[in-house]
PDB file of C-alpha atoms in Angstrom:
ATOM      1  CA  UNK A   1     -14.563  -6.834 -25.601  1.00 94.00           C
ATOM      2  CA  UNK A   2     -11.239  -8.164 -24.272  1.00 96.00           C
ATOM      3  CA  UNK A   3     -11.205 -11.930 -23.692  1.00 97.00           C
ATOM      4  CA  UNK A   4      -8.713 -13.365 -21.183  1.00 98.00           C
ATOM      5  CA  UNK A   5      -8.188 -16.245 -18.740  1.00 98.00           C
ATOM      6  CA  UNK A   6      -8.013 -14.001 -15.678  1.00 98.00           C
ATOM      7  CA  UNK A   7      -8.788 -10.346 -14.896  1.00 98.00           C
ATOM      8  CA  UNK A   8      -6.576  -9.116 -12.044  1.00 98.00           C
ATOM      9  CA  UNK A   9      -7.784  -6.060 -10.140  1.00 95.00           C
ATOM     10  CA  UNK A  10      -4.754  -4.381  -8.560  1.00 93.00           C
ATOM     11  CA  UNK A  11      -1.149  -4.035  -9.765  1.00 94.00           C
ATOM     12  CA  UNK A  12       0.598  -4.102  -6.395  1.00 93.00           C
ATOM     13  CA  UNK A  13       3.275  -6.707  -5.565  1.00 95.00           C
ATOM     14  CA  UNK A  14       0.708  -9.436  -4.879  1.00 96.00           C
ATOM     15  CA  UNK A  15      -1.165  -8.786  -8.136  1.00 97.00           C
ATOM     16  CA  UNK A  16       2.127  -8.784 -10.071  1.00 97.00           C
ATOM     17  CA  UNK A  17       3.214 -12.095  -8.549  1.00 98.00           C
ATOM     18  CA  UNK A  18      -0.193 -13.558  -9.448  1.00 98.00           C
ATOM     19  CA  UNK A  19       0.572 -12.641 -13.100  1.00 98.00           C
ATOM     20  CA  UNK A  20       3.734 -14.756 -12.811  1.00 98.00           C
ATOM     21  CA  UNK A  21       1.985 -17.724 -11.209  1.00 98.00           C
ATOM     22  CA  UNK A  22      -0.724 -17.651 -13.884  1.00 98.00           C
ATOM     23  CA  UNK A  23       1.834 -17.182 -16.672  1.00 98.00           C
ATOM     24  CA  UNK A  24       3.872 -20.259 -15.791  1.00 97.00           C
ATOM     25  CA  UNK A  25       0.643 -22.260 -15.954  1.00 97.00           C
ATOM     26  CA  UNK A  26      -0.032 -20.913 -19.452  1.00 97.00           C
ATOM     27  CA  UNK A  27      -2.807 -18.547 -18.410  1.00 98.00           C
ATOM     28  CA  UNK A  28      -3.169 -15.040 -19.844  1.00 97.00           C
ATOM     29  CA  UNK A  29      -4.137 -12.169 -17.553  1.00 98.00           C
ATOM     30  CA  UNK A  30      -5.179  -8.527 -17.942  1.00 98.00           C
ATOM     31  CA  UNK A  31      -4.387  -6.183 -15.033  1.00 97.00           C
ATOM     32  CA  UNK A  32      -6.518  -3.173 -14.056  1.00 95.00           C
ATOM     33  CA  UNK A  33      -5.383  -0.558 -11.516  1.00 90.00           C
ATOM     34  CA  UNK A  34      -6.709   2.897 -10.649  1.00 80.00           C
ATOM     35  CA  UNK A  35      -3.187   4.220 -10.043  1.00 78.00           C
ATOM     36  CA  UNK A  36      -1.039   5.467 -12.930  1.00 75.00           C
ATOM     37  CA  UNK A  37       1.651   2.776 -12.542  1.00 85.00           C
ATOM     38  CA  UNK A  38       2.357  -0.659 -11.087  1.00 90.00           C
ATOM     39  CA  UNK A  39       3.475  -1.122  -7.492  1.00 88.00           C
ATOM     40  CA  UNK A  40       0.437  -0.249  -5.339  1.00 84.00           C
ATOM     41  CA  UNK A  41       1.252   0.842  -1.797  1.00 77.00           C
ATOM     42  CA  UNK A  42       4.948  -0.006  -2.325  1.00 79.00           C
ATOM     43  CA  UNK A  43       5.248   2.737  -4.943  1.00 75.00           C
ATOM     44  CA  UNK A  44       2.673   5.200  -3.618  1.00 70.00           C
ATOM     45  CA  UNK A  45       3.636   5.167   0.045  1.00 68.00           C
ATOM     46  CA  UNK A  46       7.173   3.862   0.512  1.00 70.00           C
ATOM     47  CA  UNK A  47       9.180   3.583  -2.741  1.00 76.00           C
ATOM     48  CA  UNK A  48      12.378   4.380  -0.797  1.00 77.00           C
ATOM     49  CA  UNK A  49      11.550   2.579   2.466  1.00 79.00           C
ATOM     50  CA  UNK A  50      13.559  -0.587   3.139  1.00 86.00           C
ATOM     51  CA  UNK A  51      11.621  -3.882   3.159  1.00 88.00           C
ATOM     52  CA  UNK A  52      13.230  -6.679   5.166  1.00 89.00           C
ATOM     53  CA  UNK A  53      10.760  -9.577   5.054  1.00 87.00           C
ATOM     54  CA  UNK A  54      10.946 -10.864   1.462  1.00 91.00           C
ATOM     55  CA  UNK A  55      12.456 -14.365   1.516  1.00 91.00           C
ATOM     56  CA  UNK A  56      15.964 -14.507   0.050  1.00 92.00           C
ATOM     57  CA  UNK A  57      16.254 -10.703  -0.215  1.00 92.00           C
ATOM     58  CA  UNK A  58      17.950  -9.226   2.896  1.00 93.00           C
ATOM     59  CA  UNK A  59      16.831  -5.679   2.038  1.00 91.00           C
ATOM     60  CA  UNK A  60      15.089  -3.926  -0.846  1.00 91.00           C
ATOM     61  CA  UNK A  61      12.936  -0.840  -1.366  1.00 90.00           C
ATOM     62  CA  UNK A  62       9.324  -0.817  -2.546  1.00 89.00           C
ATOM     63  CA  UNK A  63      10.516   0.507  -5.888  1.00 89.00           C
ATOM     64  CA  UNK A  64      13.180  -2.203  -6.282  1.00 93.00           C
ATOM     65  CA  UNK A  65      10.674  -4.927  -5.427  1.00 93.00           C
ATOM     66  CA  UNK A  66       8.216  -3.580  -7.999  1.00 94.00           C
ATOM     67  CA  UNK A  67      10.889  -3.361 -10.714  1.00 95.00           C
ATOM     68  CA  UNK A  68      12.017  -6.937 -10.028  1.00 95.00           C
ATOM     69  CA  UNK A  69       8.452  -8.261 -10.134  1.00 96.00           C
ATOM     70  CA  UNK A  70       7.854  -6.467 -13.457  1.00 97.00           C
ATOM     71  CA  UNK A  71      11.079  -7.975 -14.800  1.00 97.00           C
ATOM     72  CA  UNK A  72       9.940 -11.415 -13.641  1.00 97.00           C
ATOM     73  CA  UNK A  73       6.652 -11.200 -15.582  1.00 97.00           C
ATOM     74  CA  UNK A  74       8.086  -9.596 -18.733  1.00 97.00           C
ATOM     75  CA  UNK A  75       8.050 -12.908 -20.702  1.00 96.00           C
ATOM     76  CA  UNK A  76       4.260 -13.101 -20.346  1.00 97.00           C
ATOM     77  CA  UNK A  77       3.622  -9.789 -22.194  1.00 95.00           C
ATOM     78  CA  UNK A  78       0.789  -8.815 -19.862  1.00 97.00           C
ATOM     79  CA  UNK A  79      -1.485  -5.857 -20.691  1.00 97.00           C
ATOM     80  CA  UNK A  80      -1.894  -3.229 -17.976  1.00 97.00           C
ATOM     81  CA  UNK A  81      -4.854  -0.852 -17.839  1.00 95.00           C
ATOM     82  CA  UNK A  82      -3.799   2.006 -15.560  1.00 89.00           C
ATOM     83  CA  UNK A  83      -5.913   4.929 -14.316  1.00 82.00           C
ATOM     84  CA  UNK A  84      -8.968   2.685 -14.558  1.00 87.00           C
ATOM     85  CA  UNK A  85     -11.364   1.444 -11.913  1.00 87.00           C
ATOM     86  CA  UNK A  86     -13.619  -1.604 -12.211  1.00 91.00           C
ATOM     87  CA  UNK A  87     -17.130  -0.215 -11.921  1.00 90.00           C
ATOM     88  CA  UNK A  88     -19.311  -3.291 -12.346  1.00 91.00           C
ATOM     89  CA  UNK A  89     -19.163  -7.042 -12.814  1.00 94.00           C
ATOM     90  CA  UNK A  90     -21.859  -9.524 -13.873  1.00 94.00           C
ATOM     91  CA  UNK A  91     -21.977 -13.224 -14.668  1.00 94.00           C
ATOM     92  CA  UNK A  92     -23.136 -14.512 -18.037  1.00 93.00           C
ATOM     93  CA  UNK A  93     -22.916 -18.217 -18.964  1.00 90.00           C
ATOM     94  CA  UNK A  94     -20.217 -18.947 -16.342  1.00 89.00           C
ATOM     95  CA  UNK A  95     -18.119 -16.031 -17.584  1.00 95.00           C
ATOM     96  CA  UNK A  96     -17.527 -12.781 -15.721  1.00 97.00           C
ATOM     97  CA  UNK A  97     -18.162  -9.553 -17.622  1.00 97.00           C
ATOM     98  CA  UNK A  98     -16.008  -6.788 -16.144  1.00 96.00           C
ATOM     99  CA  UNK A  99     -16.606  -3.141 -17.053  1.00 96.00           C
ATOM    100  CA  UNK A 100     -14.334  -0.216 -16.113  1.00 93.00           C
ATOM    101  CA  UNK A 101     -15.094   3.467 -15.598  1.00 89.00           C
ATOM    102  CA  UNK A 102     -13.607   4.070 -19.081  1.00 90.00           C
ATOM    103  CA  UNK A 103     -16.158   1.694 -20.649  1.00 92.00           C
ATOM    104  CA  UNK A 104     -13.592  -1.017 -21.325  1.00 96.00           C
ATOM    105  CA  UNK A 105     -15.207  -4.470 -21.177  1.00 97.00           C
ATOM    106  CA  UNK A 106     -13.454  -7.768 -20.344  1.00 98.00           C
ATOM    107  CA  UNK A 107     -14.782 -11.317 -20.373  1.00 97.00           C
ATOM    108  CA  UNK A 108     -13.116 -14.011 -18.275  1.00 98.00           C
ATOM    109  CA  UNK A 109     -13.954 -17.139 -16.251  1.00 98.00           C
ATOM    110  CA  UNK A 110     -11.821 -15.735 -13.404  1.00 98.00           C
ATOM    111  CA  UNK A 111     -11.314 -12.525 -11.452  1.00 98.00           C
ATOM    112  CA  UNK A 112      -8.511 -12.103  -8.907  1.00 98.00           C
ATOM    113  CA  UNK A 113      -9.041  -9.138  -6.585  1.00 96.00           C
ATOM    114  CA  UNK A 114      -5.594  -8.018  -5.416  1.00 94.00           C
ATOM    115  CA  UNK A 115      -6.723  -4.512  -4.556  1.00 79.00           C
ATOM    116  CA  UNK A 116      -4.803  -4.166  -1.306  1.00 73.00           C
ATOM    117  CA  UNK A 117      -6.809  -1.833   0.902  1.00 65.00           C
ATOM    118  CA  UNK A 118      -8.785  -0.446  -2.024  1.00 62.00           C
ATOM    119  CA  UNK A 119      -8.101   3.086  -3.133  1.00 60.00           C
ATOM    120  CA  UNK A 120      -6.358   4.914  -0.329  1.00 60.00           C
ATOM    121  CA  UNK A 121      -5.368   8.357   0.826  1.00 64.00           C
ATOM    122  CA  UNK A 122      -3.325   9.412   3.852  1.00 72.00           C
ATOM    123  CA  UNK A 123      -4.949  10.793   6.976  1.00 81.00           C
ATOM    124  CA  UNK A 124      -4.168  14.487   6.905  1.00 84.00           C
ATOM    125  CA  UNK A 125      -2.332  16.497   9.539  1.00 87.00           C
ATOM    126  CA  UNK A 126      -5.042  18.655  11.083  1.00 83.00           C
ATOM    127  CA  UNK A 127      -3.450  21.976  11.965  1.00 88.00           C
ATOM    128  CA  UNK A 128      -3.960  25.530  10.735  1.00 86.00           C
ATOM    129  CA  UNK A 129      -2.202  26.299   7.410  1.00 83.00           C
ATOM    130  CA  UNK A 130      -1.415  22.636   6.704  1.00 84.00           C
ATOM    131  CA  UNK A 131      -2.829  22.881   3.149  1.00 85.00           C
ATOM    132  CA  UNK A 132      -0.527  25.829   2.401  1.00 89.00           C
ATOM    133  CA  UNK A 133       2.543  23.636   2.987  1.00 92.00           C
ATOM    134  CA  UNK A 134       1.302  20.247   1.708  1.00 90.00           C
ATOM    135  CA  UNK A 135       3.460  18.937  -1.121  1.00 88.00           C
ATOM    136  CA  UNK A 136       6.114  21.556  -0.318  1.00 92.00           C
ATOM    137  CA  UNK A 137       7.067  21.158   3.360  1.00 94.00           C
ATOM    138  CA  UNK A 138       4.472  18.632   4.568  1.00 94.00           C
ATOM    139  CA  UNK A 139       4.499  15.114   3.119  1.00 92.00           C
ATOM    140  CA  UNK A 140       2.527  11.944   3.802  1.00 87.00           C
ATOM    141  CA  UNK A 141       4.927   9.650   1.938  1.00 82.00           C
ATOM    142  CA  UNK A 142       8.545   9.784   0.763  1.00 85.00           C
ATOM    143  CA  UNK A 143       9.324   9.590  -2.952  1.00 76.00           C
ATOM    144  CA  UNK A 144      12.884  10.918  -2.822  1.00 86.00           C
ATOM    145  CA  UNK A 145      14.692  10.809   0.506  1.00 90.00           C
ATOM    146  CA  UNK A 146      17.616  12.850  -0.868  1.00 92.00           C
ATOM    147  CA  UNK A 147      15.572  16.072  -0.657  1.00 93.00           C
ATOM    148  CA  UNK A 148      15.876  15.796   3.152  1.00 96.00           C
ATOM    149  CA  UNK A 149      19.672  15.627   3.136  1.00 95.00           C
ATOM    150  CA  UNK A 150      21.054  17.930   5.853  1.00 96.00           C
ATOM    151  CA  UNK A 151      17.583  19.236   6.793  1.00 96.00           C
ATOM    152  CA  UNK A 152      15.598  19.362  10.040  1.00 97.00           C
ATOM    153  CA  UNK A 153      12.647  16.942   9.911  1.00 97.00           C
ATOM    154  CA  UNK A 154       9.749  16.449  12.322  1.00 97.00           C
ATOM    155  CA  UNK A 155       8.132  13.028  11.912  1.00 97.00           C
ATOM    156  CA  UNK A 156       4.666  12.378  13.371  1.00 96.00           C
ATOM    157  CA  UNK A 157       3.280   8.901  14.037  1.00 94.00           C
ATOM    158  CA  UNK A 158       3.791   5.752  16.069  1.00 93.00           C
ATOM    159  CA  UNK A 159       3.612   2.976  13.508  1.00 90.00           C
ATOM    160  CA  UNK A 160       6.167   1.207  11.328  1.00 87.00           C
ATOM    161  CA  UNK A 161       6.304   3.956   8.683  1.00 87.00           C
ATOM    162  CA  UNK A 162       7.175   6.634  11.260  1.00 93.00           C
ATOM    163  CA  UNK A 163       9.789   4.467  12.994  1.00 94.00           C
ATOM    164  CA  UNK A 164      11.343   3.152   9.764  1.00 92.00           C
ATOM    165  CA  UNK A 165      11.681   6.614   8.247  1.00 93.00           C
ATOM    166  CA  UNK A 166      12.992   8.140  11.472  1.00 95.00           C
ATOM    167  CA  UNK A 167      15.736   5.500  11.496  1.00 94.00           C
ATOM    168  CA  UNK A 168      16.499   5.791   7.781  1.00 93.00           C
ATOM    169  CA  UNK A 169      16.497   9.607   7.588  1.00 95.00           C
ATOM    170  CA  UNK A 170      18.568  10.015  10.762  1.00 95.00           C
ATOM    171  CA  UNK A 171      21.515   8.917   8.586  1.00 94.00           C
ATOM    172  CA  UNK A 172      21.253  12.095   6.475  1.00 95.00           C
ATOM    173  CA  UNK A 173      19.185  14.608   8.492  1.00 95.00           C
ATOM    174  CA  UNK A 174      18.346  15.910  11.971  1.00 96.00           C
ATOM    175  CA  UNK A 175      15.170  14.049  12.982  1.00 97.00           C
ATOM    176  CA  UNK A 176      12.620  14.596  15.744  1.00 97.00           C
ATOM    177  CA  UNK A 177      10.030  11.819  16.176  1.00 97.00           C
ATOM    178  CA  UNK A 178       6.772  12.931  17.798  1.00 96.00           C
ATOM    179  CA  UNK A 179       4.009  10.581  18.970  1.00 96.00           C
ATOM    180  CA  UNK A 180       0.850  11.346  20.906  1.00 94.00           C
ATOM    181  CA  UNK A 181       1.238   8.233  23.077  1.00 93.00           C
ATOM    182  CA  UNK A 182       4.069   6.765  25.126  1.00 92.00           C
ATOM    183  CA  UNK A 183       3.762   3.349  23.455  1.00 93.00           C
ATOM    184  CA  UNK A 184       4.593   2.870  19.777  1.00 94.00           C
ATOM    185  CA  UNK A 185       2.673   0.489  17.483  1.00 89.00           C
ATOM    186  CA  UNK A 186       5.694  -0.161  15.262  1.00 86.00           C
ATOM    187  CA  UNK A 187       8.181  -3.033  15.445  1.00 85.00           C
ATOM    188  CA  UNK A 188       9.992  -3.141  18.831  1.00 91.00           C
ATOM    189  CA  UNK A 189      13.238  -3.989  17.019  1.00 90.00           C
ATOM    190  CA  UNK A 190      13.118  -0.699  15.063  1.00 91.00           C
ATOM    191  CA  UNK A 191      12.323   1.276  18.210  1.00 92.00           C
ATOM    192  CA  UNK A 192      15.301  -0.315  19.966  1.00 93.00           C
ATOM    193  CA  UNK A 193      17.527   0.565  17.001  1.00 92.00           C
ATOM    194  CA  UNK A 194      16.320   4.186  17.192  1.00 91.00           C
ATOM    195  CA  UNK A 195      17.070   4.427  20.895  1.00 90.00           C
ATOM    196  CA  UNK A 196      20.435   2.736  20.427  1.00 90.00           C
ATOM    197  CA  UNK A 197      21.641   5.009  17.635  1.00 87.00           C
ATOM    198  CA  UNK A 198      20.752   8.085  19.708  1.00 89.00           C
ATOM    199  CA  UNK A 199      20.463  10.370  16.681  1.00 93.00           C
ATOM    200  CA  UNK A 200      16.688  10.798  16.821  1.00 95.00           C
ATOM    201  CA  UNK A 201      15.081  13.102  19.388  1.00 95.00           C
ATOM    202  CA  UNK A 202      11.937  11.223  20.514  1.00 95.00           C
ATOM    203  CA  UNK A 203       9.048  13.215  22.000  1.00 95.00           C
ATOM    204  CA  UNK A 204       6.104  11.201  23.340  1.00 95.00           C
ATOM    205  CA  UNK A 205       2.675  12.356  24.556  1.00 94.00           C
ATOM    206  CA  UNK A 206       2.903  15.416  22.294  1.00 95.00           C
ATOM    207  CA  UNK A 207       0.778  16.600  19.367  1.00 94.00           C
ATOM    208  CA  UNK A 208       1.272  19.379  16.859  1.00 94.00           C
ATOM    209  CA  UNK A 209      -0.240  22.668  17.976  1.00 93.00           C
ATOM    210  CA  UNK A 210       0.806  25.176  15.309  1.00 93.00           C
ATOM    211  CA  UNK A 211       3.104  25.833  12.348  1.00 93.00           C
ATOM    212  CA  UNK A 212       5.272  28.943  12.043  1.00 93.00           C
ATOM    213  CA  UNK A 213       6.718  30.208   8.769  1.00 92.00           C
ATOM    214  CA  UNK A 214       6.102  32.254   5.643  1.00 92.00           C
ATOM    215  CA  UNK A 215       6.538  30.654   2.217  1.00 92.00           C
ATOM    216  CA  UNK A 216       8.236  27.702   3.919  1.00 93.00           C
ATOM    217  CA  UNK A 217       7.936  26.182   7.385  1.00 94.00           C
ATOM    218  CA  UNK A 218      10.468  27.532   9.880  1.00 95.00           C
ATOM    219  CA  UNK A 219       9.322  25.879  13.103  1.00 95.00           C
ATOM    220  CA  UNK A 220       6.473  24.050  14.782  1.00 95.00           C
ATOM    221  CA  UNK A 221       4.967  24.133  18.263  1.00 95.00           C
ATOM    222  CA  UNK A 222       4.074  20.800  19.853  1.00 95.00           C
ATOM    223  CA  UNK A 223       1.911  20.529  22.952  1.00 94.00           C
ATOM    224  CA  UNK A 224       1.785  17.837  25.667  1.00 93.00           C
ATOM    225  CA  UNK A 225      -1.338  16.481  27.356  1.00 87.00           C
ATOM    226  CA  UNK A 226      -0.470  18.649  30.369  1.00 91.00           C
ATOM    227  CA  UNK A 227      -0.261  21.781  28.205  1.00 92.00           C
ATOM    228  CA  UNK A 228       3.530  22.045  28.015  1.00 94.00           C
ATOM    229  CA  UNK A 229       4.701  23.547  24.711  1.00 95.00           C
ATOM    230  CA  UNK A 230       7.973  22.986  22.845  1.00 96.00           C
ATOM    231  CA  UNK A 231       9.200  24.888  19.792  1.00 96.00           C
ATOM    232  CA  UNK A 232      11.112  22.805  17.227  1.00 96.00           C
ATOM    233  CA  UNK A 233      12.981  24.267  14.275  1.00 96.00           C
ATOM    234  CA  UNK A 234      11.731  22.345  11.237  1.00 97.00           C
ATOM    235  CA  UNK A 235      12.252  22.393   7.482  1.00 96.00           C
ATOM    236  CA  UNK A 236       9.941  19.477   6.711  1.00 96.00           C
ATOM    237  CA  UNK A 237       7.087  17.604   8.363  1.00 96.00           C
ATOM    238  CA  UNK A 238       6.466  13.935   7.596  1.00 96.00           C
ATOM    239  CA  UNK A 239       3.099  12.749   8.853  1.00 94.00           C
ATOM    240  CA  UNK A 240       2.323   9.022   9.134  1.00 90.00           C
ATOM    241  CA  UNK A 241      -1.101   8.726  10.721  1.00 88.00           C
ATOM    242  CA  UNK A 242      -2.166   5.839   8.522  1.00 76.00           C
ATOM    243  CA  UNK A 243      -4.558   5.647   5.613  1.00 70.00           C
ATOM    244  CA  UNK A 244      -8.225   6.190   4.945  1.00 69.00           C
ATOM    245  CA  UNK A 245      -9.272   3.193   2.869  1.00 64.00           C
ATOM    246  CA  UNK A 246     -12.069   3.261   0.299  1.00 66.00           C
ATOM    247  CA  UNK A 247     -13.154   0.016  -1.303  1.00 69.00           C
ATOM    248  CA  UNK A 248     -15.479   1.665  -3.809  1.00 71.00           C
ATOM    249  CA  UNK A 249     -17.729  -0.498  -6.037  1.00 79.00           C
ATOM    250  CA  UNK A 250     -16.310  -3.814  -4.689  1.00 82.00           C
ATOM    251  CA  UNK A 251     -18.792  -3.553  -1.803  1.00 80.00           C
ATOM    252  CA  UNK A 252     -21.704  -3.831  -4.275  1.00 83.00           C
ATOM    253  CA  UNK A 253     -20.631  -7.112  -5.922  1.00 89.00           C
ATOM    254  CA  UNK A 254     -22.358  -9.490  -3.500  1.00 90.00           C
ATOM    255  CA  UNK A 255     -19.101 -10.747  -1.991  1.00 92.00           C
ATOM    256  CA  UNK A 256     -18.895 -12.044   1.564  1.00 93.00           C
ATOM    257  CA  UNK A 257     -17.492  -8.916   3.203  1.00 90.00           C
ATOM    258  CA  UNK A 258     -16.040  -8.711   6.705  1.00 86.00           C
ATOM    259  CA  UNK A 259     -15.694  -5.008   7.528  1.00 82.00           C
ATOM    260  CA  UNK A 260     -13.344  -3.829   4.734  1.00 84.00           C
ATOM    261  CA  UNK A 261     -12.044  -7.247   3.720  1.00 91.00           C
ATOM    262  CA  UNK A 262     -13.393 -10.173   1.685  1.00 94.00           C
ATOM    263  CA  UNK A 263     -13.754 -13.612   3.280  1.00 96.00           C
ATOM    264  CA  UNK A 264     -12.053 -16.432   1.358  1.00 97.00           C
ATOM    265  CA  UNK A 265     -11.352 -20.134   1.805  1.00 97.00           C
ATOM    266  CA  UNK A 266      -7.729 -21.126   2.402  1.00 96.00           C
ATOM    267  CA  UNK A 267      -7.649 -23.870  -0.217  1.00 97.00           C
ATOM    268  CA  UNK A 268      -7.491 -21.536  -3.229  1.00 97.00           C
ATOM    269  CA  UNK A 269      -8.567 -18.127  -1.825  1.00 98.00           C
ATOM    270  CA  UNK A 270     -11.871 -18.200  -3.686  1.00 98.00           C
ATOM    271  CA  UNK A 271     -14.671 -15.973  -2.394  1.00 97.00           C
ATOM    272  CA  UNK A 272     -18.333 -16.948  -2.060  1.00 97.00           C
ATOM    273  CA  UNK A 273     -18.646 -16.244  -5.832  1.00 96.00           C
ATOM    274  CA  UNK A 274     -17.435 -19.002  -8.170  1.00 96.00           C
ATOM    275  CA  UNK A 275     -14.397 -17.804 -10.158  1.00 97.00           C
ATOM    276  CA  UNK A 276     -13.728 -14.707  -8.007  1.00 97.00           C
ATOM    277  CA  UNK A 277     -10.613 -14.929  -5.849  1.00 98.00           C
ATOM    278  CA  UNK A 278      -9.194 -12.389  -3.375  1.00 97.00           C
ATOM    279  CA  UNK A 279      -5.532 -12.190  -2.328  1.00 97.00           C
ATOM    280  CA  UNK A 280      -3.322  -9.770  -0.406  1.00 95.00           C
ATOM    281  CA  UNK A 281      -4.466  -7.264   2.198  1.00 91.00           C
ATOM    282  CA  UNK A 282      -8.058  -7.276   0.924  1.00 92.00           C
ATOM    283  CA  UNK A 283      -8.753 -10.906   1.854  1.00 95.00           C
ATOM    284  CA  UNK A 284      -9.453 -12.348   5.302  1.00 95.00           C
ATOM    285  CA  UNK A 285      -9.391 -15.826   6.820  1.00 97.00           C
ATOM    286  CA  UNK A 286      -8.464 -17.295  10.232  1.00 96.00           C
ATOM    287  CA  UNK A 287      -4.809 -16.581  11.012  1.00 96.00           C
ATOM    288  CA  UNK A 288      -4.399 -14.018   8.202  1.00 95.00           C
ATOM    289  CA  UNK A 289      -1.134 -12.025   8.253  1.00 93.00           C
ATOM    290  CA  UNK A 290      -0.971  -8.803   6.252  1.00 91.00           C
ATOM    291  CA  UNK A 291       2.468  -9.404   4.784  1.00 92.00           C
ATOM    292  CA  UNK A 292       3.668  -9.286   1.182  1.00 92.00           C
ATOM    293  CA  UNK A 293       5.045 -12.816   1.514  1.00 94.00           C
ATOM    294  CA  UNK A 294       1.608 -14.080   2.640  1.00 96.00           C
ATOM    295  CA  UNK A 295       0.100 -12.434  -0.443  1.00 96.00           C
ATOM    296  CA  UNK A 296       2.590 -14.271  -2.659  1.00 97.00           C
ATOM    297  CA  UNK A 297       1.465 -17.605  -1.153  1.00 97.00           C
ATOM    298  CA  UNK A 298      -2.196 -16.656  -1.670  1.00 98.00           C
ATOM    299  CA  UNK A 299      -1.517 -15.707  -5.306  1.00 98.00           C
ATOM    300  CA  UNK A 300       0.163 -19.039  -6.005  1.00 98.00           C
ATOM    301  CA  UNK A 301      -2.846 -21.021  -4.759  1.00 98.00           C
ATOM    302  CA  UNK A 302      -5.394 -18.705  -6.414  1.00 98.00           C
ATOM    303  CA  UNK A 303      -3.621 -19.278  -9.746  1.00 98.00           C
ATOM    304  CA  UNK A 304      -4.225 -23.027  -9.373  1.00 97.00           C
ATOM    305  CA  UNK A 305      -7.895 -22.329  -8.740  1.00 97.00           C
ATOM    306  CA  UNK A 306      -8.087 -20.160 -11.863  1.00 98.00           C
ATOM    307  CA  UNK A 307      -6.593 -22.936 -14.008  1.00 98.00           C
ATOM    308  CA  UNK A 308      -9.547 -25.227 -13.179  1.00 96.00           C
ATOM    309  CA  UNK A 309     -12.055 -22.717 -14.574  1.00 97.00           C
ATOM    310  CA  UNK A 310      -9.940 -21.458 -17.491  1.00 97.00           C
ATOM    311  CA  UNK A 311      -8.979 -24.920 -18.781  1.00 95.00           C
ATOM    312  CA  UNK A 312     -11.507 -27.392 -17.310  1.00 93.00           C
ATOM    313  CA  UNK A 313     -10.566 -30.166 -19.753  1.00 93.00           C
ATOM    314  CA  UNK A 314      -6.820 -29.977 -19.022  1.00 93.00           C
ATOM    315  CA  UNK A 315      -4.834 -31.360 -16.121  1.00 90.00           C
ATOM    316  CA  UNK A 316      -2.461 -29.057 -14.260  1.00 86.00           C
TER     317      UNK A 316
END
């Protein structure tokens, strides 16, 4: 059994910053994540995508942010348990017993759930032969933007990921942005930048109809609501239709759930269970903003709450 001051579930940016906030208060944490590395969505979905809303950092990528956070917590010598999922928790004598799917057992007065949106997978592009090209010509995230240098790319989606990547990749490739609606959900500023730079061919009220090619994609056919078809020469398809989120066993822990999020107070982000805190995208409260910087604030206050249970006889 591993004894610690805090068990953190989730090694995304918010979980990593919580390690720092706990560490400077002298608290030891163990971090569990079902991915194979730290970084959460930042690493899985947009390691190369620019992030603009971290205070004091004009621009960084998801990968750079993760590396900097890991560097920041290095002095605390935190143990990470990757490729593991928390299966069950129970309370014994005011201590939480946490068991993973690999039969690892932790005991701690505190749990911080920083699990983002839970385990996630991208919504697939539903078109004939999509599976044949997935991972080769069809991608749902970008790990290395250099592979698209000088290529023809068709990007599907209307949110921030689609707009951000269309803008970024238009610097090195020929990009067509296709969305099934006229209105985009992404940031208006990015859309204005796209229209201003004029390099991206934007097609609205179209959806993919078919893929043409042999071993690799050669072109696609998109179809409008009125039935009009357009053929677009394409080397790669990037599809950003959002994520399917799966919370897994968290839903069975007796927490105060609101749809797919956990309700918390705004004093220390504690849930309805004493000693269990939730921070980042997984928590909800009035006025909640799903931003990394909001998660950092939540982690700082949750760390104070953890101190009270970990060292009840000491003053912070």
